[in-house]
Amino acid sequence: MNATTSPFPRIADYAFLSDCHTGALVAPDGSVDWLCLPAFDAPSSFGNLLDRGAGSFRFGPYGINVPTSRAYVPGTNVMTTTWHTPHGWLLVHDALTMGPRRGRDTVTPHTRPPADNDADHLLVRTVECLEGELEVELVCEPAFDYGRMPADWTIGGDDHHADATGAGQTFRLSTDMLIGIEGGTARARHVLVKGDKAFCALSWAEGLASPADVAEAQARIDATVRFWRSWLSRARIPDHPLRPPLERSALTIKGLTYMPTGATVAALTTSLPEAPGGERNWDYRYTWIRDTTFTLQALHYLNLDWEAGDFMQFVGDLEPNSDGGLQIMYGIDGRRDLTESTRDDLGGYEGARPVRVGNGAFDQRQNDVFGAVLDSLLLHTARSKHLPRRLWPLVQSQAAAATAAWREPDQGIWEARGKPQHYVSSKLMGWVALDRAAKLANIRDDGKLASQWQATADEIRADILENGVSERGVFRQHYDTDALDASTLLAALFGFLPGTDERMRKTVDAIADELTENGYVLRYKTDETDDGLSGKEGTFLICSFWLVSALAMVGEMDRASSLLERLLRISSPLGLYAEEFEVDRARHLGNFPQAFSHLALIQAASRIILSDFMAELSL
């Protein structure tokens, strides 16, 4: 299926909306093609992203499907779309609205201290005729439970609201237009002339509370603009040419944060393909513990300490395994069981199947998890100058688990579904675990534990340098191969070796020269790696951003800046990134938007900015 015949919009052409409880993807034609209610990981109510009959909600000009322009209201996750029709101009605003707290949230209850502002549990859409005369169209066709159940509609007595019910869910559609019901679809059409405005809203709030008129709908959007701008004003983002992508990445990471618990989802979606038409399709609507350290690095760099604190408290609440270690991923509410199933009735994005719900990797052995947790704890402790008493047992349990596990093979950072191996990146994160645990013990003034943990860290380091480096002096993927793996760039990022070390420089050069397509980095070569799957995958954006950081750390600032510029040029039209980039067709692949990609962008950009500022000081 090629780009000209596919009924699916390009992944990168979707706009991302969020209220920090759930998120929506809006296609260029104005259709909401992905929305799960009431939370990120709930079954979809609008799922056209994965099957063209799985639910959509369009609000826009009748008979016109290609907009003139689309943009975020600056400093927000509020979307604007401008349309030029044969007879006029139309402006649309879309937002998952947020505003001052109105009491306890009974829809998605909080385990973290409530903030002053929270989600309204509303999707609000307004239109305004800027010039001429035109007809707007509302078509709301939900399909609950990932497309399995069409809506049963009940229309209100004034024909201005209707309730959709199915699979145990109910939401209200309200509008100042007159609604008609055709089967499982609610429709409305209305002619606007210059200066006229109209609205529609979906509500899953308590009591299905909805805007009463267009003025209230606009007020909800205005409050949402104020929320995002106020939030972004707290972020520390330097005055630098890289400020715009840093701001968009910060807004995206915040938008992927589940406010009730402080968890961050890896991506908004499930089953967007890593390989076109293939089987590499996963559910990313969960929290990966390996992401903790990258999340904390980004949040603290941006001075977003409240979010960092909430995230660490979420980690502290998690139920460990029997060995004291944490699972590699959890639900956004902290649940452990993420059993994977497939929805074989869905065709998948451009035929990529199966469509998966849940993630079968949740109970895999991945020894990198201990390092991620302990590096995060050290980062947070160093920033806050305080290690909460309730988190010290987590330090002890993770250090003990890492000590017991580091000699064992595992599935690696990429969750390979093949045979367990002695992955170098897993050994490296074992070293990170014990090195950071030792530093935390020193902060707690426990010299005995610090010495014990540091001795184990030194043992792991010696083992990696003996078995994890090939004859040509390059870090290998695992101990039984000379294949390359981009995850070994973490040796630079976590300070395992200094940038001046010849093995580090050779590894960076080898990955840049041999593990790239047109300069963009692959995780590994699929024909050299037993990952239990078939087919090729695209280049991984996080790995390309890691290479930027690694190049900076070995002193190759010109190469680092050049690669970052190329990566910024391939962002989506709205500044977003999926998981992968398919070089041949220059398009994004994988779940979207991808937190890991944006976290790595923040880290890479921060190194470039620091280098630029240091150069200024030396003038």
C-alpha positions as a printed NumPy array, in Angstrom:
array([[  0.   ,   0.   ,   0.   ],
       [  1.663,   3.254,  -1.077],
       [  1.157,   6.766,   0.198],
       [ -1.117,   7.79 ,  -2.681],
       [ -3.531,   4.869,  -2.288],
       [ -3.578,   4.397,   1.485],
       [ -6.773,   5.55 ,   3.217],
       [ -4.704,   6.149,   6.348],
       [ -3.059,   9.539,   6.99 ],
       [  0.673,   9.43 ,   7.536],
       [  1.48 ,   8.829,  11.175],
       [  3.413,  12.105,  11.372],
       [  0.423,  14.075,  10.056],
       [ -1.623,  13.526,  13.212],
       [ -2.025,  16.275,  15.802],
       [ -1.669,  15.269,  19.461],
       [ -4.068,  16.591,  22.097],
       [ -3.822,  15.838,  25.808],
       [ -5.389,  16.652,  29.162],
       [ -2.818,  14.574,  31.102],
       [ -5.404,  11.83 ,  31.621],
       [ -5.924,  10.732,  28.034],
       [ -4.935,  11.902,  24.573],
       [ -6.39 ,  12.234,  21.102],
       [ -4.968,  12.115,  17.599],
       [ -6.602,  14.394,  15.044],
       [ -6.123,  13.702,  11.336],
       [ -5.548,  16.518,   8.819],
       [ -9.161,  16.24 ,   7.631],
       [-10.378,  17.122,  11.136],
       [-11.263,  13.593,  12.211],
       [-10.437,  12.377,  15.711],
       [ -9.06 ,   8.946,  14.805],
       [ -7.799,   7.908,  18.26 ],
       [ -9.277,   8.564,  21.685],
       [ -9.452,   6.226,  24.683],
       [-11.832,   7.12 ,  27.51 ],
       [-11.345,   8.017,  30.273],
       [ -7.591,   7.225,  30.402],
       [ -4.646,   6.583,  28.085],
       [ -4.871,   2.797,  28.404],
       [ -8.659,   2.39 ,  28.264],
       [-10.306,   0.754,  25.216],
       [-10.634,   3.151,  22.304],
       [-13.927,   4.855,  21.568],
       [-12.533,   6.277,  18.336],
       [-10.063,   3.908,  16.683],
       [ -9.939,   4.727,  12.954],
       [ -6.17 ,   4.842,  13.395],
       [ -6.166,   1.029,  13.387],
       [ -9.155,   0.26 ,  11.174],
       [-11.156,   2.633,   9.016],
       [-14.38 ,   1.395,  10.603],
       [-13.296,   1.604,  14.252],
       [-14.714,   5.023,  15.085],
       [-14.132,   8.665,  14.141],
       [-15.361,  12.138,  15.016],
       [-15.078,  14.923,  12.422],
       [-15.914,  18.596,  12.825],
       [-15.05 ,  20.875,   9.92 ],
       [-16.169,  22.281,   6.582],
       [-18.52 ,  20.143,   4.546],
       [-16.978,  18.645,   1.412],
       [-13.419,  19.927,   2.048],
       [-10.835,  17.538,   3.48 ],
       [ -7.478,  19.271,   3.001],
       [ -6.794,  22.184,   5.383],
       [ -4.808,  25.278,   4.523],
       [ -2.752,  25.235,   7.705],
       [ -2.521,  23.477,  11.066],
       [ -0.612,  24.675,  14.107],
       [ -0.576,  24.538,  17.865],
       [ -1.5  ,  27.678,  19.723],
       [  2.068,  28.635,  20.721],
       [  3.121,  27.194,  24.044],
       [  0.193,  24.749,  24.275],
       [ -1.276,  21.422,  23.218],
       [ -4.316,  23.241,  21.773],
       [ -4.738,  22.77 ,  18.029],
       [ -5.844,  25.282,  15.39 ],
       [ -6.792,  24.413,  11.808],
       [ -7.521,  26.956,   9.106],
       [ -9.672,  25.952,   6.144],
       [-10.174,  27.696,   2.806],
       [-13.365,  26.641,   1.047],
       [-14.701,  27.885,  -2.321],
       [-16.94 ,  30.319,  -0.427],
       [-15.107,  31.278,   2.755],
       [-12.529,  30.757,   5.481],
       [-12.983,  28.739,   8.667],
       [-10.92 ,  28.524,  11.869],
       [-11.21 ,  25.459,  14.135],
       [ -9.873,  25.053,  17.672],
       [ -9.526,  21.574,  19.225],
       [ -8.601,  20.855,  22.841],
       [ -8.86 ,  18.285,  25.557],
       [ -9.645,  20.976,  28.061],
       [ -8.085,  21.706,  31.434],
       [ -8.93 ,  24.28 ,  34.036],
       [ -9.201,  25.079,  37.749],
       [-10.039,  22.063,  39.882],
       [-13.735,  21.736,  40.674],
       [-13.588,  19.22 ,  43.517],
       [-12.46 ,  15.614,  43.742],
       [-11.936,  13.773,  40.455],
       [-14.257,  10.772,  40.502],
       [-13.626,   9.834,  36.854],
       [ -9.907,   9.068,  37.183],
       [ -9.119,   9.256,  40.934],
       [ -5.726,  10.602,  42.019],
       [ -3.089,   8.906,  44.137],
       [ -0.8  ,  11.965,  43.959],
       [ -1.646,  15.27 ,  45.657],
       [ -4.135,  17.068,  43.379],
       [ -2.854,  20.1  ,  41.508],
       [ -4.652,  23.437,  41.234],
       [ -5.646,  22.612,  37.631],
       [ -6.875,  19.332,  36.239],
       [ -8.681,  17.752,  33.32 ],
       [-12.275,  18.726,  32.57 ],
       [-12.824,  15.321,  30.917],
       [-14.013,  17.165,  27.833],
       [-13.019,  17.307,  24.183],
       [-14.082,  20.759,  23.022],
       [-14.126,  21.904,  19.396],
       [-15.091,  25.373,  18.156],
       [-15.433,  26.836,  14.665],
       [-15.499,  30.445,  13.506],
       [-16.265,  31.733,  10.019],
       [-13.557,  34.267,   9.19 ],
       [-14.757,  35.295,   5.736],
       [-17.635,  34.517,   3.369],
       [-20.233,  31.806,   3.936],
       [-19.739,  28.075,   4.408],
       [-21.327,  24.917,   5.75 ],
       [-19.823,  23.03 ,   8.686],
       [-20.384,  19.343,   9.339],
       [-20.335,  17.269,  12.512],
       [-20.076,  13.49 ,  12.119],
       [-19.609,  11.528,  15.345],
       [-19.402,   7.76 ,  14.856],
       [-17.911,   6.069,  17.924],
       [-17.145,   2.357,  18.05 ],
       [-16.5  ,   1.236,  21.603],
       [-14.063,  -1.431,  22.819],
       [-11.556,  -1.042,  19.983],
       [-14.219,  -0.888,  17.296],
       [-16.287,  -3.861,  18.429],
       [-19.47 ,  -2.077,  19.438],
       [-21.27 ,   0.776,  17.647],
       [-22.938,   3.407,  19.783],
       [-26.48 ,   3.226,  21.055],
       [-27.579,   6.857,  20.909],
       [-30.188,   8.635,  23.041],
       [-30.987,  12.13 ,  21.796],
       [-31.938,  14.939,  24.166],
       [-35.297,  16.661,  23.988],
       [-33.869,  19.865,  22.513],
       [-31.87 ,  18.009,  19.833],
       [-28.708,  19.773,  21.039],
       [-27.209,  16.863,  22.928],
       [-27.117,  13.103,  22.594],
       [-25.639,  10.353,  24.758],
       [-23.644,   7.508,  23.211],
       [-23.46 ,   4.214,  25.119],
       [-21.638,   0.962,  24.468],
       [-19.395,  -1.61 ,  26.174],
       [-20.092,  -0.095,  29.579],
       [-19.111,   3.43 ,  28.493],
       [-21.202,   6.554,  28.046],
       [-20.294,  10.   ,  26.821],
       [-22.377,  13.024,  25.842],
       [-22.146,  14.925,  22.573],
       [-23.358,  18.492,  22.949],
       [-23.505,  21.287,  20.387],
       [-25.387,  24.452,  19.461],
       [-26.24 ,  22.749,  16.164],
       [-29.229,  20.433,  15.729],
       [-28.272,  16.75 ,  16.033],
       [-29.776,  13.912,  14.028],
       [-29.075,  10.196,  14.538],
       [-28.456,   7.852,  11.606],
       [-27.811,   4.336,  12.867],
       [-24.683,   4.511,  15.025],
       [-23.789,   8.024,  13.863],
       [-24.721,  11.45 ,  15.192],
       [-24.737,  14.173,  12.542],
       [-25.257,  17.911,  12.329],
       [-24.826,  20.551,   9.586],
       [-25.06 ,  24.311,   9.788],
       [-24.345,  27.324,   7.555],
       [-22.076,  30.013,   9.009],
       [-21.445,  33.53 ,   7.725],
       [-18.595,  35.86 ,   8.64 ],
       [-18.381,  36.264,  12.411],
       [-20.564,  33.248,  13.237],
       [-19.266,  30.669,  15.69 ],
       [-20.358,  27.17 ,  16.676],
       [-19.133,  24.438,  18.985],
       [-19.379,  20.788,  19.838],
       [-18.054,  18.868,  22.82 ],
       [-17.725,  15.326,  24.081],
       [-18.087,  14.864,  27.836],
       [-17.242,  11.876,  30.024],
       [-17.119,  14.075,  33.126],
       [-19.136,  13.391,  36.259],
       [-22.788,  13.87 ,  35.385],
       [-21.701,  14.311,  31.73 ],
       [-21.306,  18.037,  32.417],
       [-20.906,  19.918,  29.132],
       [-20.532,  23.495,  27.858],
       [-23.911,  25.207,  27.643],
       [-23.057,  27.409,  24.665],
       [-20.252,  28.555,  22.394],
       [-19.134,  31.184,  24.906],
       [-18.554,  28.547,  27.585],
       [-16.868,  26.272,  25.051],
       [-14.484,  29.09 ,  24.096],
       [-13.869,  29.848,  27.776],
       [-12.85 ,  26.22 ,  28.328],
       [-10.36 ,  26.43 ,  25.469],
       [ -9.03 ,  29.773,  26.73 ],
       [ -8.492,  28.252,  30.183],
       [ -6.62 ,  25.371,  28.579],
       [ -4.34 ,  27.785,  26.721],
       [ -3.621,  29.542,  30.014],
       [ -2.884,  26.218,  31.739],
       [ -0.326,  25.08 ,  29.172],
       [  1.393,  28.447,  28.94 ],
       [  1.548,  28.804,  32.712],
       [  2.972,  25.309,  32.993],
       [  5.564,  25.898,  30.277],
       [  6.627,  29.174,  31.896],
       [  7.96 ,  27.13 ,  34.837],
       [ 10.302,  25.184,  32.565],
       [ 13.929,  26.261,  32.292],
       [ 14.488,  26.511,  28.551],
       [ 17.422,  28.717,  27.502],
       [ 17.214,  31.441,  24.888],
       [ 18.811,  29.433,  22.091],
       [ 17.893,  28.383,  18.531],
       [ 16.967,  24.961,  19.96 ],
       [ 14.298,  26.465,  22.198],
       [ 11.3  ,  25.648,  19.922],
       [ 11.936,  21.872,  19.708],
       [ 12.715,  21.804,  23.435],
       [  9.396,  23.507,  24.205],
       [  7.445,  21.149,  21.963],
       [  9.193,  18.138,  23.493],
       [  8.463,  19.397,  27.005],
       [  4.779,  19.874,  26.143],
       [  4.68 ,  16.395,  24.605],
       [  6.26 ,  14.713,  27.641],
       [  3.85 ,  16.525,  29.951],
       [  0.996,  15.529,  27.642],
       [  2.023,  11.874,  27.959],
       [  1.993,  12.094,  31.771],
       [ -0.921,  10.547,  33.65 ],
       [ -1.611,  13.212,  36.245],
       [ -3.502,  11.014,  38.752],
       [ -0.44 ,   8.853,  39.495],
       [  2.544,  10.693,  37.984],
       [  3.254,   7.876,  35.499],
       [  4.377,   8.593,  31.946],
       [  3.174,   6.469,  29.033],
       [  5.753,   5.45 ,  26.443],
       [  3.405,   6.592,  23.663],
       [ -0.243,   7.437,  23.119],
       [ -1.009,   4.502,  20.838],
       [ -0.906,   0.782,  20.32 ],
       [  0.097,  -1.231,  17.252],
       [  1.352,   1.462,  14.921],
       [  3.858,  -0.559,  12.885],
       [  7.635,  -0.472,  13.212],
       [  7.782,  -2.29 ,   9.879],
       [  5.167,  -1.408,   7.209],
       [  2.584,  -4.172,   6.975],
       [  4.556,  -6.351,   9.391],
       [  4.137,  -7.904,  12.821],
       [  6.329,  -5.508,  14.847],
       [  3.317,  -3.827,  16.423],
       [  3.194,  -3.231,  20.176],
       [  1.051,  -1.569,  22.815],
       [  3.027,   1.337,  24.302],
       [  0.379,   2.836,  26.604],
       [  2.274,   1.799,  29.721],
       [  5.169,   2.984,  31.871],
       [  8.592,   1.464,  31.144],
       [ 10.899,   1.5  ,  34.147],
       [ 13.91 ,   1.746,  31.79 ],
       [ 12.571,   5.201,  30.833],
       [ 12.762,   6.484,  34.41 ],
       [ 16.291,   7.819,  34.25 ],
       [ 15.753,   9.543,  30.883],
       [ 12.501,  11.024,  32.2  ],
       [ 14.177,  12.327,  35.352],
       [ 17.111,  13.734,  33.374],
       [ 14.746,  15.647,  31.109],
       [ 12.423,  16.883,  33.856],
       [ 15.242,  18.066,  36.101],
       [ 17.096,  19.671,  33.194],
       [ 13.915,  21.597,  32.401],
       [ 13.471,  22.515,  36.099],
       [ 10.182,  20.6  ,  36.264],
       [ 10.812,  19.26 ,  39.75 ],
       [  7.161,  18.774,  40.691],
       [  6.623,  16.339,  37.821],
       [  9.913,  14.608,  38.665],
       [  8.805,  14.198,  42.27 ],
       [  5.428,  12.764,  41.281],
       [  7.116,  10.3  ,  38.943],
       [  9.534,   9.096,  41.628],
       [  6.684,   8.667,  44.104],
       [  4.878,   6.56 ,  41.478],
       [  7.978,   4.368,  41.19 ],
       [  8.124,   4.139,  44.975],
       [  4.527,   2.869,  45.075],
       [  5.128,   0.008,  42.62 ],
       [  4.818,  -3.586,  43.741],
       [  8.132,  -5.4  ,  43.176],
       [  8.776,  -8.945,  42.006],
       [  9.525, -11.712,  44.468],
       [ 13.274, -10.969,  44.168],
       [ 12.732,  -7.34 ,  45.126],
       [ 13.318,  -6.031,  41.618],
       [ 10.761,  -4.134,  39.575],
       [  9.054,  -5.329,  36.427],
       [ 10.223,  -3.742,  33.211],
       [  6.836,  -2.039,  32.795],
       [  3.645,  -1.316,  34.697],
       [  0.206,   0.043,  33.979],
       [ -0.272,   3.767,  34.529],
       [ -2.192,   2.893,  37.693],
       [  0.678,   0.667,  38.864],
       [ -0.911,  -2.649,  37.919],
       [  1.439,  -5.537,  37.181],
       [ -0.597,  -7.729,  34.823],
       [ -0.37 ,  -6.46 ,  31.24 ],
       [ -1.268,  -9.732,  29.545],
       [ -1.187,  -9.336,  25.776],
       [ -4.082, -10.201,  23.47 ],
       [ -4.779,  -9.49 ,  19.815],
       [ -7.78 ,  -7.864,  18.172],
       [ -7.985,  -9.913,  14.998],
       [-11.15 ,  -8.143,  13.834],
       [ -9.123,  -4.958,  13.257],
       [ -7.254,  -4.589,   9.98 ],
       [ -4.379,  -2.604,  11.491],
       [ -2.712,   0.574,  10.278],
       [ -2.115,   0.031,   6.542],
       [ -2.657,  -3.7  ,   7.098],
       [ -0.024,  -4.1  ,   9.837],
       [ -1.236,  -6.93 ,  12.041],
       [ -1.788,  -8.128,  14.645],
       [ -3.293,  -5.286,  16.62 ],
       [ -2.202,  -5.861,  20.214],
       [ -3.717,  -4.849,  23.55 ],
       [ -1.416,  -5.375,  26.506],
       [  2.272,  -6.14 ,  26.217],
       [  3.638,  -9.661,  26.58 ],
       [  7.094,  -8.343,  27.499],
       [  5.879,  -7.185,  30.925],
       [  7.236, -10.288,  32.684],
       [ 10.464, -10.62 ,  30.692],
       [ 13.817, -10.602,  32.459],
       [ 15.581,  -7.365,  31.622],
       [ 18.51 ,  -6.672,  33.869],
       [ 18.802,  -3.037,  32.777],
       [ 15.808,  -2.074,  34.906],
       [ 17.807,  -1.89 ,  38.155],
       [ 20.222,   0.656,  36.748],
       [ 17.424,   2.823,  35.422],
       [ 15.74 ,   2.951,  38.827],
       [ 18.903,   3.676,  40.808],
       [ 20.225,   6.277,  38.384],
       [ 16.844,   7.979,  38.661],
       [ 16.995,   7.901,  42.452],
       [ 20.479,   9.413,  42.447],
       [ 19.449,  12.134,  40.001],
       [ 16.416,  12.988,  42.089],
       [ 18.332,  12.907,  45.36 ],
       [ 21.11 ,  15.125,  44.027],
       [ 18.546,  17.63 ,  42.742],
       [ 16.261,  17.687,  45.786],
       [ 19.134,  17.3  ,  48.313],
       [ 16.983,  14.701,  50.033],
       [ 16.38 ,  10.961,  49.757],
       [ 12.899,  10.27 ,  51.142],
       [ 12.926,   7.626,  53.838],
       [ 10.34 ,   5.57 ,  51.984],
       [ 12.686,   5.286,  48.952],
       [ 15.747,   3.914,  50.79 ],
       [ 14.294,   0.363,  50.865],
       [ 13.909,   0.666,  47.067],
       [ 17.638,   1.452,  46.808],
       [ 18.482,  -1.637,  48.867],
       [ 16.125,  -3.946,  46.973],
       [ 17.295,  -2.795,  43.53 ],
       [ 20.958,  -3.071,  44.481],
       [ 20.391,  -6.571,  45.846],
       [ 18.466,  -7.609,  42.732],
       [ 21.16 ,  -6.198,  40.436],
       [ 23.87 ,  -8.001,  42.412],
       [ 22.026, -11.288,  42.051],
       [ 21.138, -10.865,  38.382],
       [ 24.029,  -9.205,  36.589],
       [ 25.784, -12.471,  35.677],
       [ 22.603, -13.901,  34.111],
       [ 21.485, -13.526,  30.457],
       [ 18.33 , -11.573,  29.693],
       [ 16.221, -10.231,  26.804],
       [ 18.043,  -6.911,  26.618],
       [ 16.843,  -3.324,  26.464],
       [ 15.   ,  -3.958,  23.18 ],
       [ 12.891,  -6.797,  24.667],
       [ 14.05 ,  -9.345,  22.104],
       [ 11.744, -12.332,  21.964],
       [ 14.555, -14.711,  21.041],
       [ 17.042, -16.592,  23.248],
       [ 18.342, -14.729,  26.343],
       [ 21.868, -13.391,  25.889],
       [ 24.576, -11.597,  27.861],
       [ 23.716,  -8.18 ,  26.396],
       [ 26.394,  -5.565,  26.948],
       [ 23.841,  -2.807,  27.606],
       [ 22.257,  -4.926,  30.348],
       [ 25.654,  -5.503,  31.973],
       [ 26.327,  -1.791,  31.624],
       [ 23.083,  -0.926,  33.421],
       [ 24.053,  -3.433,  36.118],
       [ 27.202,  -1.391,  36.611],
       [ 25.085,   1.775,  36.703],
       [ 22.883,   0.174,  39.373],
       [ 25.71 ,  -0.662,  41.766],
       [ 27.706,   2.498,  41.041],
       [ 24.676,   4.689,  41.796],
       [ 23.706,   2.581,  44.799],
       [ 27.183,   3.13 ,  46.243],
       [ 26.85 ,   6.892,  45.769],
       [ 23.424,   6.861,  47.432],
       [ 24.838,   4.873,  50.351],
       [ 27.553,   7.5  ,  50.781],
       [ 24.883,  10.221,  50.805],
       [ 23.166,   8.239,  53.562],
       [ 26.552,   7.907,  55.315],
       [ 26.574,   4.108,  55.112],
       [ 30.211,   3.426,  54.259],
       [ 29.935,  -0.341,  54.608],
       [ 27.198,  -0.682,  51.998],
       [ 28.896,   1.873,  49.767],
       [ 32.11 ,  -0.171,  49.72 ],
       [ 30.23 ,  -3.419,  49.107],
       [ 28.21 ,  -2.035,  46.217],
       [ 31.185,  -0.239,  44.661],
       [ 33.201,  -3.485,  44.722],
       [ 30.42 ,  -5.21 ,  42.757],
       [ 30.281,  -2.288,  40.311],
       [ 34.02 ,  -2.634,  39.733],
       [ 33.581,  -6.37 ,  39.127],
       [ 30.883,  -5.761,  36.522],
       [ 32.999,  -3.125,  34.832],
       [ 35.939,  -5.517,  34.525],
       [ 33.674,  -8.234,  33.122],
       [ 32.283,  -5.897,  30.436],
       [ 35.715,  -4.713,  29.368],
       [ 36.959,  -8.304,  29.158],
       [ 33.987,  -9.88 ,  27.362],
       [ 32.008,  -7.039,  25.839],
       [ 34.644,  -5.5  ,  23.579],
       [ 35.509,  -6.999,  20.18 ],
       [ 39.04 ,  -7.524,  18.9  ],
       [ 38.856,  -4.21 ,  17.035],
       [ 38.095,  -2.415,  20.295],
       [ 34.336,  -1.827,  19.789],
       [ 31.526,  -2.662,  22.208],
       [ 29.547,  -5.64 ,  20.903],
       [ 25.831,  -6.339,  21.205],
       [ 26.297,  -9.337,  23.489],
       [ 29.138, -11.577,  24.567],
       [ 28.646, -14.173,  21.795],
       [ 28.673, -11.856,  18.785],
       [ 30.566,  -9.006,  17.2  ],
       [ 27.317,  -7.45 ,  15.934],
       [ 26.743,  -3.793,  16.753],
       [ 23.93 ,  -2.475,  18.912],
       [ 23.056,   1.191,  19.393],
       [ 22.322,   0.587,  23.074],
       [ 26.072,   0.424,  23.735],
       [ 26.076,   4.212,  23.237],
       [ 24.768,   4.257,  26.798],
       [ 28.364,   3.6  ,  27.882],
       [ 29.058,   7.225,  26.992],
       [ 25.781,   8.632,  28.274],
       [ 26.127,   7.016,  31.728],
       [ 29.807,   7.766,  32.18 ],
       [ 31.017,   4.173,  32.009],
       [ 34.047,   5.362,  30.054],
       [ 35.267,   8.897,  29.475],
       [ 34.856,  10.372,  26.021],
       [ 38.63 ,  10.271,  25.57 ],
       [ 38.741,   6.467,  25.893],
       [ 39.691,   4.853,  22.569],
       [ 37.105,   2.069,  22.965],
       [ 34.344,   4.627,  23.389],
       [ 35.455,   6.644,  20.38 ],
       [ 35.739,   3.534,  18.208],
       [ 32.28 ,   2.38 ,  19.262],
       [ 30.735,   5.744,  18.428],
       [ 32.456,   5.795,  15.04 ],
       [ 31.471,   2.18 ,  14.261],
       [ 27.811,   2.843,  15.021],
       [ 27.845,   6.089,  13.017],
       [ 29.498,   4.413,  10.02 ],
       [ 28.089,   0.858,  10.066],
       [ 24.754,   0.892,  11.906],
       [ 23.038,   3.673,   9.994],
       [ 20.849,   4.22 ,   6.973],
       [ 21.543,   7.565,   5.327],
       [ 22.978,   8.719,   8.648],
       [ 20.052,   7.614,  10.832],
       [ 20.761,   4.923,  13.431],
       [ 19.301,   1.406,  13.573],
       [ 18.875,  -0.365,  16.906],
       [ 20.668,  -3.344,  15.409],
       [ 20.666,  -5.207,  12.13 ],
       [ 17.7  ,  -7.564,  12.174],
       [ 19.555, -10.184,  10.115],
       [ 22.272, -10.315,  12.792],
       [ 19.976, -10.431,  15.835],
       [ 17.653, -13.15 ,  17.097],
       [ 14.754, -10.961,  18.213],
       [ 12.115, -13.62 ,  17.556],
       [ 10.489, -11.63 ,  14.755],
       [ 10.6  , -11.392,  10.992],
       [ 11.038,  -8.435,   8.693],
       [ 13.082,  -5.27 ,   8.711],
       [ 12.424,  -2.215,  10.852],
       [ 13.096,   1.481,  10.408],
       [ 15.843,   3.524,  12.006],
       [ 15.218,   4.269,  15.675],
       [ 14.947,   7.96 ,  16.441],
       [ 16.047,   7.597,  20.052],
       [ 19.236,   5.891,  18.875],
       [ 19.967,   8.755,  16.493],
       [ 19.512,  11.247,  19.339],
       [ 21.743,   9.055,  21.535],
       [ 24.391,   9.27 ,  18.821],
       [ 24.153,  13.073,  18.956],
       [ 24.836,  12.951,  22.7  ],
       [ 27.621,  10.388,  22.311],
       [ 29.322,  12.414,  19.567],
       [ 29.19 ,  15.434,  21.845],
       [ 30.729,  13.447,  24.693],
       [ 33.671,  12.256,  22.587],
       [ 34.298,  15.822,  21.476],
       [ 32.803,  15.655,  17.967],
       [ 30.628,  18.742,  18.342],
       [ 30.394,  19.587,  14.636],
       [ 29.188,  16.069,  13.813],
       [ 26.799,  16.14 ,  16.759],
       [ 25.284,  19.476,  15.707],
       [ 24.99 ,  18.356,  12.09 ],
       [ 23.137,  15.164,  13.033],
       [ 20.803,  17.032,  15.383],
       [ 19.954,  19.497,  12.601],
       [ 19.064,  16.591,  10.312],
       [ 16.875,  15.049,  13.023],
       [ 15.054,  18.306,  13.61 ],
       [ 14.311,  18.588,   9.89 ],
       [ 12.474,  15.246,   9.891],
       [ 10.133,  16.054,  12.767],
       [  6.44 ,  15.905,  11.986],
       [  4.792,  19.071,  10.601],
       [  3.794,  19.831,  14.202],
       [  7.204,  19.073,  15.733],
       [  6.422,  15.559,  16.968],
       [  8.308,  12.266,  16.668],
       [  7.212,   8.665,  16.404],
       [  9.501,   5.812,  17.392],
       [ 11.178,   5.183,  14.036],
       [ 11.995,   6.84 ,  10.732],
       [ 11.775,   4.898,   7.477],
       [ 14.567,   6.341,   5.367],
       [ 13.431,   5.037,   1.959],
       [ 10.03 ,   6.725,   2.144],
       [ 11.02 ,   9.513,   4.566],
       [  8.175,   8.819,   6.963],
       [  7.651,   8.113,  10.653],
       [  6.83 ,   4.606,  11.887],
       [  5.816,   3.139,  15.219],
       [  3.745,   4.43 ,  18.094],
       [  3.136,   8.164,  18.233],
       [  4.036,  10.495,  19.749],
       [  6.905,   8.612,  21.35 ],
       [  8.097,   9.821,  24.759],
       [ 11.502,   8.135,  24.414],
       [ 12.255,  10.05 ,  21.195],
       [ 11.402,  13.385,  22.811],
       [ 13.328,  12.57 ,  25.998],
       [ 16.419,  11.76 ,  23.933],
       [ 15.94 ,  14.977,  21.941],
       [ 15.955,  16.984,  25.178],
       [ 19.148,  15.269,  26.313],
       [ 20.895,  15.751,  22.959],
       [ 19.824,  19.379,  22.614],
       [ 20.948,  20.152,  26.153],
       [ 24.469,  18.954,  25.356],
       [ 24.621,  21.14 ,  22.253],
       [ 23.334,  24.145,  24.209],
       [ 25.843,  23.577,  27.013],
       [ 28.691,  23.367,  24.497],
       [ 27.541,  26.571,  22.799],
       [ 27.339,  28.442,  26.107],
       [ 30.759,  27.186,  27.18 ],
       [ 32.169,  28.37 ,  23.847],
       [ 30.694,  31.816,  24.5  ],
       [ 32.381,  31.965,  27.911],
       [ 35.751,  31.198,  26.349],
       [ 35.595,  34.072,  23.843]])
